[in-house]
Structure formats: C-alpha cells, structure tokens
Steps between C-alpha positions, in 0.01 A plus 500: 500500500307299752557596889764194590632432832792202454547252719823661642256788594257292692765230709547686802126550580415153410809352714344708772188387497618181506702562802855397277811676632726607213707173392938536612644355163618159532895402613446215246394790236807708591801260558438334136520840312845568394432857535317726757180638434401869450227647737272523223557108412444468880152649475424313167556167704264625819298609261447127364550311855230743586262374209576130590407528837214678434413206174549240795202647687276568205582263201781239547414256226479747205782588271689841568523745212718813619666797308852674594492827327878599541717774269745369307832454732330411837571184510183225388758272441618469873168508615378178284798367651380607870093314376676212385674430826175558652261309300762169542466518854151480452511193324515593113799376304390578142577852408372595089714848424377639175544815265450614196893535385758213429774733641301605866440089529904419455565783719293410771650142502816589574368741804283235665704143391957602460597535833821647357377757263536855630098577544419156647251627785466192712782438763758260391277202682106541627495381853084465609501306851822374461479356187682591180211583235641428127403708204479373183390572107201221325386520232209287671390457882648164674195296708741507779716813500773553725495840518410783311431465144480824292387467124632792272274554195339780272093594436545375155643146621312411795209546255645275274603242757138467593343503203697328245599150588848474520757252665646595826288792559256629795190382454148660661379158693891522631469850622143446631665220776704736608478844708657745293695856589523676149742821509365735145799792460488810289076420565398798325500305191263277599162650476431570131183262502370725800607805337366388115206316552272668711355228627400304228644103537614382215533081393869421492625291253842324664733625207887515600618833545829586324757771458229646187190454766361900566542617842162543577460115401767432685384690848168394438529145444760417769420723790126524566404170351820286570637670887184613633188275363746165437783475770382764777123446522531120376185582270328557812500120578615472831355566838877543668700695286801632677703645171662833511574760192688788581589719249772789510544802329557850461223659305119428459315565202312829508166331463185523722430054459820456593502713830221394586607107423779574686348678831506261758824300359736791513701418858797763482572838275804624506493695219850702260383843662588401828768302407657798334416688809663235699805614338629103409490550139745737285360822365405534147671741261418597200770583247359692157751674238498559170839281450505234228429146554877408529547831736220427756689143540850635560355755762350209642850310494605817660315478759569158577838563537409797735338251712771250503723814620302610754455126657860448474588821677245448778621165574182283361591203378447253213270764370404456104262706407329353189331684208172388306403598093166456405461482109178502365494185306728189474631573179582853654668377785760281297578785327523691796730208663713510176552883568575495845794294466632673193461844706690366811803284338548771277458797739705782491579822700305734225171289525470729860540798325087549545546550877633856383151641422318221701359746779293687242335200307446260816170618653445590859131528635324645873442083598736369753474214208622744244893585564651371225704861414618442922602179518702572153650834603589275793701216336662809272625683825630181660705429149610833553612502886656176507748629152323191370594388119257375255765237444326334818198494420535345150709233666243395735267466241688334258598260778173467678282512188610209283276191362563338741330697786189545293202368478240487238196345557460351171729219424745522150346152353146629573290517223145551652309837529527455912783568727730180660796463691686236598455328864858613599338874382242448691696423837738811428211695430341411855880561711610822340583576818716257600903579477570239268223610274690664206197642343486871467302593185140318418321538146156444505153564389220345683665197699548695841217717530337259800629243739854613505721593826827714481575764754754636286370640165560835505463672140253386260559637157193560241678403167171593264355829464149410391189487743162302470239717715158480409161585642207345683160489393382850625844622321692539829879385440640204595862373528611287220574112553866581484508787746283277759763229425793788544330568883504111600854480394612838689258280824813276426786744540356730831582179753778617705864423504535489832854624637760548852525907539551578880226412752197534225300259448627261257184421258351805500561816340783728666465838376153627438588791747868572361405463113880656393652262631732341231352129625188592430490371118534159658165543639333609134397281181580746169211421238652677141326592228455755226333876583166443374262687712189272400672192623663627814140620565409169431719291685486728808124425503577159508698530796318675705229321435609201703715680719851519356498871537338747684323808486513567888897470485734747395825704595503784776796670596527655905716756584488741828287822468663771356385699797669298733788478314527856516463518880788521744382183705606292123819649530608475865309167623663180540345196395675155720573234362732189631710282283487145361818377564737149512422322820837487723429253733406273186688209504396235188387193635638221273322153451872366558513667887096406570624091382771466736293641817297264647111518464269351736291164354147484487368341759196281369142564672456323847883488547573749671459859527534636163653842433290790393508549103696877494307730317799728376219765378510646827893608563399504905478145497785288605555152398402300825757316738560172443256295706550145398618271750895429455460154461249534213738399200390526151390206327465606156666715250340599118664739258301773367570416172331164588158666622182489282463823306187563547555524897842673473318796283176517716760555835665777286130666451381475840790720616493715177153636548672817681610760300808553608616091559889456390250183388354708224696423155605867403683508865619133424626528169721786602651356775519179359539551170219241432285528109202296698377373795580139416920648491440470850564073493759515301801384674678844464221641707262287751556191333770331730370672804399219764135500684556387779241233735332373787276246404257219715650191448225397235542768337735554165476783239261266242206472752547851669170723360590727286362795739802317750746545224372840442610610826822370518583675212341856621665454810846440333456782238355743756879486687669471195366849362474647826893468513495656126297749631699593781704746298280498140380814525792660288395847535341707784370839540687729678358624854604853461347740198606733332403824343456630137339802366195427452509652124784278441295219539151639374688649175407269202155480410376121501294345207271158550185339349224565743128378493326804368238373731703571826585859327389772746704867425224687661706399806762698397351770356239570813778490768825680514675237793469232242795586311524265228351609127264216500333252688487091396413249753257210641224559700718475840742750385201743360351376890865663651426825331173541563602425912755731469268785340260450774796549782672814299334758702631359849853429307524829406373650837815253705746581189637753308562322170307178389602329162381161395695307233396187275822309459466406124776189594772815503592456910650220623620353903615218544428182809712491738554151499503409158521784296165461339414774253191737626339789345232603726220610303473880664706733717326800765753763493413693829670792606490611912342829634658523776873429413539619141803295476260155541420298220275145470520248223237262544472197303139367410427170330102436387451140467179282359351244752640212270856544701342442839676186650285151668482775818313739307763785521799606300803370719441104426408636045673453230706843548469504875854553529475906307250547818758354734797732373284789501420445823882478592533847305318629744618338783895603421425852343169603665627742763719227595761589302495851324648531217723809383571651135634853529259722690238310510363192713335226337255200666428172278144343565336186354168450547324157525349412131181744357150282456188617477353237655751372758678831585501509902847463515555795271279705661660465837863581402362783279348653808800443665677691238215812561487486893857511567508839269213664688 
C-alpha cells in the first residue's frame, strides 16, 4: 500500500500555518438539530469548518469533494443534517442526496423532510437569523427557491434523468446554473470504475440503467462519469465552480487507487473499532448449537422473552425487543415465514422439551463473543428461581408472535426474483422502535443488509445451514458473498438500545465492568447459527476484520491475593464506607406551588437594571434581590407554550450543559414525569406558566431579537428550576461512615472485559503490597503504581503495613450532597508504627488530562465534584475526626486526583500524608 497521510491527518498543521484558530460549531448548526451531537460528531464538524476556512484562503472558487469515513451507527445521517444547515447559510439551496438503494433513499426522506416522524433530525422549525428556513422534497430545483430544496434519488436514476430525455426530470444545463451540495450515503459502493478499470477511460454509450443493469455498470456509469466528471466538475467548464460532493460511509475498499484517490478528501475517521471501544454500540454474541432449524428459533423466542422479563422487572419501559431470520433465498424465506407461524400458533409446552439437554449441544467458546452455553444456563436458572411455567412463555409467543407482528420482506402478490415491501412496510420497518410499532418478527433475505436503523434488534437467527467460502487467487480463503452479507446485517443489529438504569449514562453501554449482571443481555445482539466450525471461523474473520470483534478484548476475573486473604490484617481491618440514602430535608417542588409564587419579569435591555441570570450549577449561589424599581410594572405577558421552539429548547441547553442540571432530561423526566423535552410546553407542565415583562415602549414580543427573547426565557427558567432544585436532590450521602470487614466487602471475585492492551499482571506478581491477582488499567492508573513503587521504601520505613488495592468497581461512597455513586479507583491501606491500634484508608483517583476544567485543574472538570468530596473526606475524618471500630483507630484521606502530568496537588497532600508520620 502506498504511504497515505488523509486530509484529517494533515488539518491541524495546515490551520496552523495559516494562523486559523480551531472553528466553535455554529448556534445556527446546533439549535436546528433535533438531537445533540456526540463528541466525535463534534470533531467531524471542526474537522470540516476547519477545511473551509482553510479552502477560503487557498481555493474559494473550486468545488469541494470531502469523505466522512464513519462505522456503521455513528451517526452520518445527523451530520448531513448539521452540512446542510451549514451550506444554506452559505447561500446554497439545492441539496442532490443519492444512493445506491430504493429503501436508504425513502428512509432518508422521512429523516430530513416529516417533521413528525420519530427520526426527523431537524428541529420542529429552522430558525437562521431570525427567519424560519422551509424544507422541502423536488423532484426538480425551483429558479427561485424559498428555502431549502433537497432532491431524493438513486445512482441508477439520476443517471437516467440526465441521460435519457424524459418529462419533468433534472436536466444537466439545469444543474449546471445552479451551485449544487450532493450528499452520496452507503459511498463505498461507488467506486467500482476506480476499482475495475485501472485507469483505462472507456466511451460511454448513454444506455438507461435498469433493475437487470450489472453493478459494476451501474457504479461505473453513474458515479465517476455522471457525479464527479458531469455535475461536480461541470466537465471542467467553468472557471468558478463552487459545488460540493460529500460522500459518507463506513468502509473503504481495500484497494491501493482508491486510497490513494481518496488521500486528501478523507476529512474525519471515526472508524467501528473505536466505536466499539466507545462502548455506544451493543456487544456481539455469537450463539452456535447443534439444535435443529425449528430449535435454534424457539431458543431464540426464548430469549426474547427473557429480555422482555428482565426489562419489565427493571422498570424499562416500552421495551420490544425484535428478532431478525435471514433465509438464504426468497423462495426459502416464504417457506421459512410459512413455518414460523405454524410453529408459534400451534406451540405447545413439549416443543421446550430440548432445553432439557440444551447445555450439552449449545456451544460455549474462550471469546467474550462466544457465551452462548452462559447466557442459556442463564435464562434456564431464572425459569427455575422465579417457579416460572412454560405455560408463560408459550403464551407470550403465541400472543406476541402472530402475522400480524411480522414482517417479511417480500410481499405475498410478488412474483419477481427480488425482494419488495409495501410503503407502509417500509415505514414500520424504519420505527421498530417506536411503541406503537407492533412489529416483532422480520423475514428477510437481502433487503436490510445496508441503510437500515433500529436500535432494537437483538437476535438474528441463521435459518440455512449451507456456506459459500471460496478462495482468492493465491488460494487464501475468502468469506462467501452471503457471510459478508451476514456481517453488514449483524452492522445493523450492534446499534444500541439505549436505556434509564440509575445514574449511567443513558446511550452507552452500562455493564462492561459488571458482565453478570442480569441487564446485561440488553446490551448484546445474539447472532444464531448452526455448529459448523468452518463457518464460525469464517464469519469471525469477517468480523474482526472490520472491527466487530476483537482480539485485544476478552474476560478477566480479579479477586484479592490468596496471601492476603490469608493474613490477619484481611480479617480484622475495616474498610468505611457511608450510605446513599433518601434526602430528609427534600421537599418536592411542584410546578403547581412555583405558578402561584410570583416571579420577577424580565426587564428588557436599557430599562433598567436587569437581574443576574442564576446559574443553579453552583448551589452557593443565591437568586439575587429584587432590584427593579417598585414602580417598574410589567408591560407584557407571553405563555410558554406560546414561545418559538427553537428558542424555548436552546434556553433549556444553555443551562443543561452541567452535568448535574435538574435541566438535564434524565433529572427532568423523573421529576416531571416528562417522555421529551418538548412535554415541557404542554399545558400540564410549562405551558400555562406566564413570562413575565418590562419592555421600551417600542418594543413588543414580534420585533424583540431573538437573542432578547432568549434571555427572557433563561432568566425565567433559571428561577423556575432553581426553585425545583431547591429540594431535587432526592437522596444524599450520609456524613458519617461506617465500617465493614473488609473481607465482607472484598469477598466475590469480579469479572469484566478489559483491553488486553492495558493488561499488566507483572504488577501483581513483582510486588506483594499490591494485593489484587491482576493488574488492568490506563496509562494513569499503570502511572499511580509505578509512583507508588517508587515511594514504597519510605512507606514502609513511616509504616508498618502498606497494601494498595485496585477497586475493580467493588467499593462504593457516596456525595454528600447528592448521593452520587463513587468507586475510587484505588485504596492505600496503611497501618501506624507507632500506635499499633492506627489505621489509614486513603483514597486515590488517577485521572487523564481530558477532565481538566477551562482553569486547567480538576475542581472546575467534568468530575470535579469526586475531587471536592475527597477533599471533604479528609477534611471531616483526617485527624479531625477519628474514627473508632473495636480496638482499633481509623483516619479517612482523599487525595487530590493522580496525573502524570498535572500532579502538584497530589504531590503536596501525599507529602503531607508522609511528613506528619515522620
């Protein structure tokens, strides 16, 4: 392969040489997208404001040809949404999105055009300087549009429209008067004349391309002759071409032309590896028995139910976890269809009766992705402990498994050799998740291998047995068409269901470090199939060959040394711990009580004196007296209901940006009770609350600016949920701890999935005060260790027992003032010299440099406040206030957090910790 260096690689040191700052992403980018971006989209975006600025020095006038390489799941849907926004407020108002699927084209157009369909990403209007921006569907660009005008189309028939004179369709001289933004998904597809031709041009004759046209043909044809030499370099004809291609996908063709083509287009890579790393997709599992076709889809069924068990029992709802079979052919899979629903309306109690010798015939392999015998001994053991009957389960399939909550993907009247569904399919297809969505089972061959979103698929079932490997030209194998097509489709079912489970982030997955936990199969995507060793071989290849699994992952179980557990220090020490408890003082704030007080108006700027905007964030801060004159009167009153959207939901993230904001929806929707931010205009919530004004006697609401409006409304929701946060914190932790013997709590041994690369057990083995079996960590934690094995010697010569401990998410204190959950990543046991009876627990916490606040320490981060209660730790139990557990005397210590690079805090309280033992 040649050396490349993409463009993404080269940004920063051209930006600097050019003396450009790193772009903020634009409020008109931010307030029109329905949802919030990830960090990752965040850097995609800088990534391309970068490149703009950096094209507006060098080469404004020439047309823009950029690459997002982005796994499957990131979201290149929201951020053609974000380029869209951004290339209208540069003037352009004809958008061309193409593909090379029918079905990715209809599903787009219901993301970017129906406002009310569940995945619409824009906000419910586009505000850009004050001025509602329409969207809108052609079939062909308007001379004068009005806003913007997006048209939806495939490879095959913007070829077509071009080349074969038809009525009513785009035409070359009307797309060459015009400055053009064309969006190319699923991109991958789109390079078979680079990859085929080796540069040999070939005369094209302008045949239509139809459903019987070759794929090659089809690729090469429409993409490098018709998008890049036609529409994006206008056949080279004009001096001031300012049209823009960008093109999204997930993979790139393993082929040296097109890396190289592709060098100094490629603007972001955000590839599945890190993405899986990430931890915001589910884990893959791979299910193999030896159980016959209609077995391997009742243990699926099984599981299904399991799933629907354990979300109902944890309190998650509308969950419907939805089930996938793949046949190999369409005749196949209306047999299989057939089947299914003969197996489910006639199922009986005996048709279970495999699950007796299950454990022996379902395979179990060394892979984290290989726990199929687990997870089934699992479901078997919860039947058993919960005195479940089979009765229930065959009811819940019989009742959720009928023909009417299935989907096949080739229609009954069909006759062709191809798959089709109807346009209602399609829609129910692309909402699974919705709660009115009554589709649980989908049939299907081919038709949802690419361009399909659902967050909840979570078993795909292998209905054929056969497999189609073959070999390359030097006789090397190579995965079959239909295993290749097996991995896109499992690229499908990995996006994460994202789900409500205590103060864990809600999109992301939960329990990577607590893998028994019974919510953990809502985190992974079952992939069944028969036991053939060839094919899983096969298929696993696959998958790790683009990233789904992993090598450098796998299980590792910690437990305490059996030395130490032997010792007499494991049996008699105390480990302190406080409690999470209710909040007494907690009074719930109702919208009801916060209506009938009176809240102050907004004074309008150059009125008077306005009040300062309360950031609640900071509980020290008090709302400000009243300082308006008395005989200021309001003039105005608007209801919140009445407000513009757009401005109501860019006040609510301004003040949500903190963490721990009552304005942040998990803390709203449980006190409130609210399903979305909008709830919050409805009249049973803000709706019918009153804002309040004092405006200039020119002024009313229509002409105010909407940064004016903006500020009334932050200054009337900032009281508002200061009062609701008055008393929101509904638990606290409690000031006083309390001891437990230490093997009480250190008794279990833990099992995660670690990074084999941040596997270090020499740690262990090589020092006998590290008393863990094994040793897993980033390079600040491994940093901790190695500080603490450079300071052993002087430990050991102040105290007469030293043991340090990597919490493996076992110990856990709580805040004091809001009961937040903490597991500090290490405890130094010390033990006194001098008074035998004198024990330390010190609490350390490493932390990487990306949690320093704008201040450039830990305090203002995002987890400043663990560094704040550690430092009240030690202020309440450092010699302050001893603490007694039989015989012995215990002092609690937190240290500011561990950084190798910023670590003068830590270094000064440690010293503390060895000078006042001298």
């Amino acid at each position: 392969m040649p050396d490349i260096k993409n463009l993404y690689e080269t940004l920063a040191e051209k930006a600097f040489n050019l003396n450009i700052t790193k772009p903020e992403i634009p409020e008109y980018i931010k307030n029109n997208l329905k949802y919030s971006l990830f960090d990752w989209q965040e850097k995609a975006i800088s990534n391309f404001l970068t490149y703009q600025l950096i094209k507006g020095r060098e080469n404004p006038n020439s047309p823009t040809h950029l690459m997002f390489n982005m796994a499957t799941g990131t979201g290149k849907t929201l951020l053609m949404a974000s380029t869209i926004l951004y290339y209208y407020k540069q003037g352009y108002r004809s958008f061309l999105f193409f593909v090379n699927q029918n079905n990715i084209v209809s599903k787009t157009e219901e993301n970017f055009i129906n406002s009310s369909h569940e995945k619409y990403l824009f906000s419910n209007k586009i505000i850009i300087e004050d001025k509602t921006i329409p969207i809108k569907q052609v079939d062909s660009f308007s001379d004068n549009p009005q806003g913007i005008e997006i048209k939806f189309t495939t490879i095959q028939k913007l070829y077509n429209d071009i080349h074969i004179q038809k009525e009513n369709q785009v035409t070359l001289d009307d797309l060459y008067k015009r400055n053009i933004v064309m969006l190319a998904d699923e991109a991958h597809h789109l390079n078979a004349d680079t990859r085929n031709r080796n540069g040999i041009q070939e005369e094209l004759v302008p045949e239509e391309l139809t459903a019987k046209s070759s794929k090659v043909e089809i690729e090469r044809k429409g993409w490098e002759h018709t998008v890049i030499e036609l529409i994006l370099n206008k056949k080279n004809n004009s001096k001031d071409n300012k049209n823009v291609l960008l093109e999204f996908t997930a993979t790139i063709p393993e082929n040296e032309q097109i890396e190289k083509k592709y060098e100094d287009k490629i603007i972001f890579k955000f590839g599945l590896k890190e993405f899986l790393s990430a931890g915001y997709t589910k884990e893959i599992n791979l299910i193999s028995s030896s159980l016959s076709k209609n077995e391997r889809i009742l243990q699926a069924l099984l599981f299904n139910w399991y799933r629907h068990k354990i979300a109902v029992k944890n309190n998650i709802p509308n969950f419907k976890p939805v089930i996938l079979f793949r046949s190999k052919t369409i005749e196949e899979s209306k047999n299989d269809y057939e089947n299914f629903l003969d197996l489910t309306s006639n199922l009986k109690l005996s048709d279970f009766d495999f699950l007796k010798n299950i454990i022996g015939i379902v395979s179990q392999g060394q892979s984290i992705y290989e726990q199929g015998k687990t997870r089934t001994e699992q479901v078997l053991n919860f039947i058993k402990n919960e005195n479940i009957n089979y009765g229930e389960v065959v009811n819940y399939i019989k009742n959720n498994f009928t023909d009417r909550t299935i989907i096949i993907t080739n229609s009954e009247t069909n006759k062709s050799k191809s798959e089709e569904i109807t346009y209602d399919q399609e829609k129910l297809l692309n909402s699974l998740e919705n709660k009115e969505n009554h589709i649980r089972g989908i049939f299907t061959v081919q038709r949802l291998n690419e361009g399909w979103d659902v967050l909840n698929l979570f078993d795909i079932v292998r209905l054929y047995e056969t497999r189609d490997e073959g070999a390359d030209a030097v006789g090397n194998r190579r995965a079959g068409s239909s295993t290749v097509a097996e991995k896109q489709l499992i690229g499908r079912g990995v996006r994460y269901y994202p789900f409500v489970f205590k103060d864990m982030q809600i999109n992301k997955r939960k329990f990577d470090d607590d893998i028994n936990n019974e919510l953990r199969i809502l985190e992974e995507l079952f992939f069944y199939s028969i036991n053939d060793s060839r094919y899983i071989d096969e298929l696993k290849r696959e998958l790790k060959k683009d990233g789904y699994i992993r090598d450098d992952r796998e299980f590792k179980t910690f437990d305490i040394k059996k030395s130490f557990k032997e010792s007499d220090y494991y049996k008699i020490i105390k480990i302190w711990e406080n409690r999470q408890i209710d909040n007494p003082n907690r009074k719930k704030t109702s919208l009801e009580e916060i209506k009938d007080e009176f809240i102050n108006p907004y004074v309008a700027k150059g009125n008077v004196l306005r009040e300062e905007v309360v950031d609640f964030s900071k509980e020290e801060k008090q709302i400000r007296e009243n300082a308006i004159d008395k005989k200021w009167k309001p003039n105005f009153s608007i209801l919140i209901k009445d407000i513009e959207k757009h401005i109501f939901r860019k006040a609510i993230n301004i003040i949500a940006k903190d963490d721990n904001s009552v304005c942040r929806f998990n803390s709203l929707s449980q006190e409130l009770n609210i399903k979305s931010i909008d709830d919050l205009q409805k009249d049973e919530f803000l709706g019918n609350f009153k804002i309040t004004a004092i405006l200039n006697k020119d002024q009313d609401y229509d002409n105010l600016h909407n940064s004016e409006k903006l500020d009334m409304v932050l200054d009337f929701l900032n009281i508002v949920f200061y009062k609701l946060k008055e008393n929101i914190s509904p638990k606290i932790g409690t000031t006083e701890f309390y001891p437990k013997r230490l093997e009480d709590v250190f008794r279990e041994p833990k099992t995660k999935v670690i990074d084999r690369l941040n596997l270090n057990d020499n740690i262990s083995n090589e020092n006998d005060w590290y008393i863990l079996d094994g040793f897993a960590g980033t390079s600040e934690e491994k940093g901790l260790v190695d500080f603490i094995e450079e300071q052993i010697q002087e430990l050991k010569s102040k105290y007469a027992e030293v043991f340090l401990l990597r919490n493996e998410e076992v110990y856990k204190i709580y805040d004091f003032d809001k009961g937040l959950g903490f597991q500090p990543d290490f405890i130094l046991f010390l033990k006194d010299k001098s008074d035998k009876n004198l024990y330390y627990q010190v609490f350390i916490e490493p932390k990487g440099t990306q949690f320093l606040g704008f201040d450039n320490t830990f305090k203002t981060g995002h987890d400043g406040w663990k560094e704040t209660f550690l430092e009240k730790i030690t202020e309440k139990f450092g010699k302050e206030n001893i603490l007694k557990a039989e015989n012995n005397k215990y002092y609690l210590i937190g240290l500011p957090f561990f950084n190798l690079a910023n670590n003068t805090n830590f270094e000064t309280e440690y010293s503390k910790l060895i000078s006042d033992n001298s």
